[in-house]
Amino acid sequence: MSADPLNRGKPQRSTTSEPPTGSGTSAIEVRRSTRRRRTVSAYREGDRTVVLIPARMSEAEEQRWVGVMLDKLAAQENKRVLGDAELSERAARLSDLYFDGLARPSSVRWVTNQNTRWGSCTPAEGSIRLSHRLQGMPEYVVDYVLVHELAHLLVPGHGPRFWQLLEAYPRTERARGYLEGVVAADRLPHLPAARDE
């Protein structure tokens, strides 16, 4: 046992192994650090995955955490943004589901020039545009904005008939609350991050 309980001054131990069968990644490198206390992190570096763990972890804990981190990385990589074609397909499914297919846009696309609204619709052209700020938000929120804009193809204004159409979407209130929260959070003052003392 070392006289220094923190093992300061000793180099990090790094091991490289082959990934689990069918994991879709190449080599996995585990880097142990005496400075790392509780946290485990992972990232891709070229064709390998690097997992950073505390030096004191047992081999069993290491194996468990490598599996957990591989799953987390895979989940992050699978969360990709819908393209315009997929957005159009989604709008068609939502129209079928909530409006009996009556709301058929000619185009549905992401735009980067809408910073004060979540979406817009031009009923005369049949075009729907969604703000890029929605990308990465929960699916039910994106679906709500799509349903909102699809409803404008049937009812241009925001009168009682329009809001009655939106009642068909079961997560309307939840999605509106989410978007209101995002707007409110943007208005909060941004405080500088606290420094470690």
Tab-separated table of C-alpha atoms in Angstrom:
chain	number	residue	atom	x	y	z
A	1	MET	CA	0.000	0.000	0.000
A	2	SER	CA	1.257	3.446	-0.856
A	3	ALA	CA	2.025	5.968	1.868
A	4	ASP	CA	0.060	8.480	-0.138
A	5	PRO	CA	-3.584	7.378	0.098
A	6	LEU	CA	-4.419	9.405	-3.001
A	7	ASN	CA	-1.619	7.799	-5.017
A	8	ARG	CA	-0.449	11.231	-6.139
A	9	GLY	CA	2.380	11.244	-8.571
A	10	LYS	CA	1.581	7.832	-9.990
A	11	PRO	CA	0.734	7.747	-13.681
A	12	GLN	CA	-2.732	7.021	-14.897
A	13	ARG	CA	-3.374	3.441	-15.922
A	14	SER	CA	-4.848	2.944	-19.344
A	15	THR	CA	-6.121	-0.284	-20.847
A	16	THR	CA	-7.433	-0.949	-24.325
A	17	SER	CA	-9.770	-3.779	-25.164
A	18	GLU	CA	-11.943	-4.999	-27.961
A	19	PRO	CA	-15.564	-3.875	-27.744
A	20	PRO	CA	-18.420	-6.215	-26.873
A	21	THR	CA	-19.651	-8.203	-29.864
A	22	GLY	CA	-22.194	-6.260	-31.882
A	23	SER	CA	-21.561	-2.953	-30.136
A	24	GLY	CA	-20.744	-1.160	-33.388
A	25	THR	CA	-17.568	0.444	-32.027
A	26	SER	CA	-13.941	-0.445	-32.378
A	27	ALA	CA	-11.463	-0.422	-29.494
A	28	ILE	CA	-12.369	0.811	-26.031
A	29	GLU	CA	-9.697	2.549	-23.994
A	30	VAL	CA	-10.231	2.846	-20.248
A	31	ARG	CA	-8.204	5.565	-18.583
A	32	ARG	CA	-7.943	5.471	-14.799
A	33	SER	CA	-7.110	8.676	-12.994
A	34	THR	CA	-6.092	9.262	-9.387
A	35	ARG	CA	-7.499	12.786	-9.656
A	36	ARG	CA	-10.956	11.572	-10.647
A	37	ARG	CA	-13.085	10.842	-7.559
A	38	ARG	CA	-16.642	9.902	-8.504
A	39	THR	CA	-17.388	10.828	-12.077
A	40	VAL	CA	-17.205	8.623	-15.124
A	41	SER	CA	-17.211	10.068	-18.627
A	42	ALA	CA	-16.696	8.839	-22.159
A	43	TYR	CA	-16.125	10.210	-25.624
A	44	ARG	CA	-15.204	9.065	-29.115
A	45	GLU	CA	-11.630	9.623	-30.245
A	46	GLY	CA	-11.193	8.614	-33.849
A	47	ASP	CA	-12.153	4.959	-34.180
A	48	ARG	CA	-12.036	4.232	-30.448
A	49	THR	CA	-14.090	5.036	-27.380
A	50	VAL	CA	-12.291	6.493	-24.350
A	51	VAL	CA	-13.850	5.918	-20.922
A	52	LEU	CA	-12.461	7.937	-18.004
A	53	ILE	CA	-12.908	6.408	-14.520
A	54	PRO	CA	-11.521	6.862	-10.996
A	55	ALA	CA	-8.378	4.784	-10.311
A	56	ARG	CA	-9.937	3.161	-7.223
A	57	MET	CA	-12.692	1.364	-9.189
A	58	SER	CA	-12.695	-2.427	-9.175
A	59	GLU	CA	-12.529	-4.407	-12.416
A	60	ALA	CA	-16.215	-5.338	-12.031
A	61	GLU	CA	-17.194	-1.664	-11.589
A	62	GLU	CA	-15.055	-0.800	-14.598
A	63	GLN	CA	-16.830	-3.338	-16.787
A	64	ARG	CA	-20.244	-2.162	-15.611
A	65	TRP	CA	-19.407	1.521	-16.227
A	66	VAL	CA	-17.938	0.833	-19.672
A	67	GLY	CA	-21.248	-0.795	-20.638
A	68	VAL	CA	-23.265	2.095	-19.211
A	69	MET	CA	-21.148	4.698	-20.988
A	70	LEU	CA	-21.253	2.854	-24.328
A	71	ASP	CA	-25.046	2.798	-24.059
A	72	LYS	CA	-25.139	6.536	-23.240
A	73	LEU	CA	-22.907	7.431	-26.169
A	74	ALA	CA	-25.007	5.304	-28.522
A	75	ALA	CA	-28.199	6.992	-27.282
A	76	GLN	CA	-26.691	10.449	-27.826
A	77	GLU	CA	-25.571	9.544	-31.324
A	78	ASN	CA	-29.021	8.175	-32.184
A	79	LYS	CA	-30.682	11.475	-31.204
A	80	ARG	CA	-30.379	13.089	-34.547
A	81	VAL	CA	-32.367	15.968	-35.938
A	82	LEU	CA	-35.177	15.234	-38.347
A	83	GLY	CA	-34.463	16.377	-41.876
A	84	ASP	CA	-37.004	18.281	-43.951
A	85	ALA	CA	-38.212	15.087	-45.682
A	86	GLU	CA	-38.772	13.370	-42.328
A	87	LEU	CA	-40.494	16.491	-41.021
A	88	SER	CA	-42.881	16.355	-44.016
A	89	GLU	CA	-43.603	12.679	-43.353
A	90	ARG	CA	-44.276	13.449	-39.705
A	91	ALA	CA	-46.669	16.262	-40.674
A	92	ALA	CA	-48.560	13.891	-42.998
A	93	ARG	CA	-48.921	11.307	-40.195
A	94	LEU	CA	-50.124	13.979	-37.763
A	95	SER	CA	-52.618	15.287	-40.327
A	96	ASP	CA	-53.976	11.772	-40.806
A	97	LEU	CA	-54.176	11.207	-37.066
A	98	TYR	CA	-55.756	14.490	-35.959
A	99	PHE	CA	-57.354	16.042	-39.054
A	100	ASP	CA	-58.438	12.999	-41.114
A	101	GLY	CA	-55.703	13.875	-43.625
A	102	LEU	CA	-57.392	17.165	-44.589
A	103	ALA	CA	-54.372	19.357	-43.763
A	104	ARG	CA	-51.855	18.644	-46.522
A	105	PRO	CA	-48.938	21.057	-46.674
A	106	SER	CA	-47.047	21.517	-49.925
A	107	SER	CA	-43.801	21.880	-47.952
A	108	VAL	CA	-42.561	21.524	-44.377
A	109	ARG	CA	-39.056	22.646	-43.510
A	110	TRP	CA	-36.728	23.940	-40.819
A	111	VAL	CA	-35.694	27.587	-41.016
A	112	THR	CA	-33.099	29.595	-39.128
A	113	ASN	CA	-34.680	33.033	-39.516
A	114	GLN	CA	-37.507	32.590	-36.974
A	115	ASN	CA	-36.259	33.682	-33.587
A	116	THR	CA	-39.482	35.093	-32.165
A	117	ARG	CA	-41.921	32.359	-33.213
A	118	TRP	CA	-41.795	28.575	-33.146
A	119	GLY	CA	-43.430	28.036	-36.500
A	120	SER	CA	-45.292	29.731	-39.299
A	121	CYS	CA	-47.712	28.770	-42.025
A	122	THR	CA	-48.695	30.376	-45.303
A	123	PRO	CA	-52.097	28.783	-46.042
A	124	ALA	CA	-52.271	30.204	-49.605
A	125	GLU	CA	-49.036	28.378	-50.484
A	126	GLY	CA	-49.538	25.442	-48.132
A	127	SER	CA	-46.068	25.927	-46.678
A	128	ILE	CA	-45.062	25.305	-43.058
A	129	ARG	CA	-41.797	26.453	-41.526
A	130	LEU	CA	-40.493	25.443	-38.104
A	131	SER	CA	-37.848	27.348	-36.184
A	132	HIS	CA	-34.510	25.587	-35.821
A	133	ARG	CA	-34.796	26.381	-32.089
A	134	LEU	CA	-37.219	23.436	-31.810
A	135	GLN	CA	-34.507	20.983	-32.831
A	136	GLY	CA	-33.556	18.859	-29.854
A	137	MET	CA	-36.786	19.572	-27.972
A	138	PRO	CA	-39.027	16.634	-27.008
A	139	GLU	CA	-40.970	15.046	-29.858
A	140	TYR	CA	-44.353	15.967	-28.369
A	141	VAL	CA	-43.341	19.662	-28.475
A	142	VAL	CA	-42.288	19.491	-32.151
A	143	ASP	CA	-45.491	17.568	-32.892
A	144	TYR	CA	-47.572	20.237	-31.154
A	145	VAL	CA	-46.024	23.001	-33.279
A	146	LEU	CA	-46.597	20.912	-36.408
A	147	VAL	CA	-50.236	20.273	-35.421
A	148	HIS	CA	-50.662	24.001	-34.700
A	149	GLU	CA	-49.357	24.928	-38.151
A	150	LEU	CA	-51.359	22.145	-39.844
A	151	ALA	CA	-54.494	23.532	-38.218
A	152	HIS	CA	-53.727	26.881	-39.889
A	153	LEU	CA	-54.066	25.158	-43.269
A	154	LEU	CA	-57.691	24.498	-42.301
A	155	VAL	CA	-58.388	27.664	-40.284
A	156	PRO	CA	-56.074	30.629	-40.977
A	157	GLY	CA	-56.693	32.678	-37.800
A	158	HIS	CA	-56.658	31.954	-34.069
A	159	GLY	CA	-60.418	32.002	-33.534
A	160	PRO	CA	-62.515	29.507	-31.563
A	161	ARG	CA	-62.669	27.022	-34.463
A	162	PHE	CA	-58.854	26.959	-34.658
A	163	TRP	CA	-58.471	26.230	-30.922
A	164	GLN	CA	-61.178	23.582	-31.164
A	165	LEU	CA	-59.104	21.808	-33.827
A	166	LEU	CA	-56.060	21.858	-31.536
A	167	GLU	CA	-58.005	20.112	-28.778
A	168	ALA	CA	-57.581	16.917	-30.804
A	169	TYR	CA	-53.867	16.845	-29.919
A	170	PRO	CA	-53.725	15.393	-26.380
A	171	ARG	CA	-50.465	17.073	-25.331
A	172	THR	CA	-51.371	20.614	-26.299
A	173	GLU	CA	-51.297	22.049	-22.765
A	174	ARG	CA	-48.111	20.194	-21.838
A	175	ALA	CA	-46.302	21.345	-24.999
A	176	ARG	CA	-47.478	24.941	-24.566
A	177	GLY	CA	-46.218	24.867	-20.970
A	178	TYR	CA	-42.852	23.555	-22.130
A	179	LEU	CA	-42.499	26.306	-24.727
A	180	GLU	CA	-43.583	28.966	-22.221
A	181	GLY	CA	-40.890	27.668	-19.865
A	182	VAL	CA	-38.248	27.956	-22.588
A	183	VAL	CA	-39.291	31.543	-23.301
A	184	ALA	CA	-39.264	32.414	-19.590
A	185	ALA	CA	-35.829	30.832	-19.100
A	186	ASP	CA	-34.439	32.890	-21.990
A	187	ARG	CA	-35.589	36.062	-20.199
A	188	LEU	CA	-33.808	35.206	-16.948
A	189	PRO	CA	-30.526	36.993	-16.285
A	190	HIS	CA	-27.527	34.806	-17.011
A	191	LEU	CA	-25.356	34.723	-13.927
A	192	PRO	CA	-21.661	33.947	-14.204
A	193	ALA	CA	-20.752	30.412	-13.222
A	194	ALA	CA	-19.604	29.981	-9.633
A	195	ARG	CA	-15.867	29.477	-9.259
A	196	ASP	CA	-14.509	26.584	-7.256
A	197	GLU	CA	-12.808	27.925	-4.170
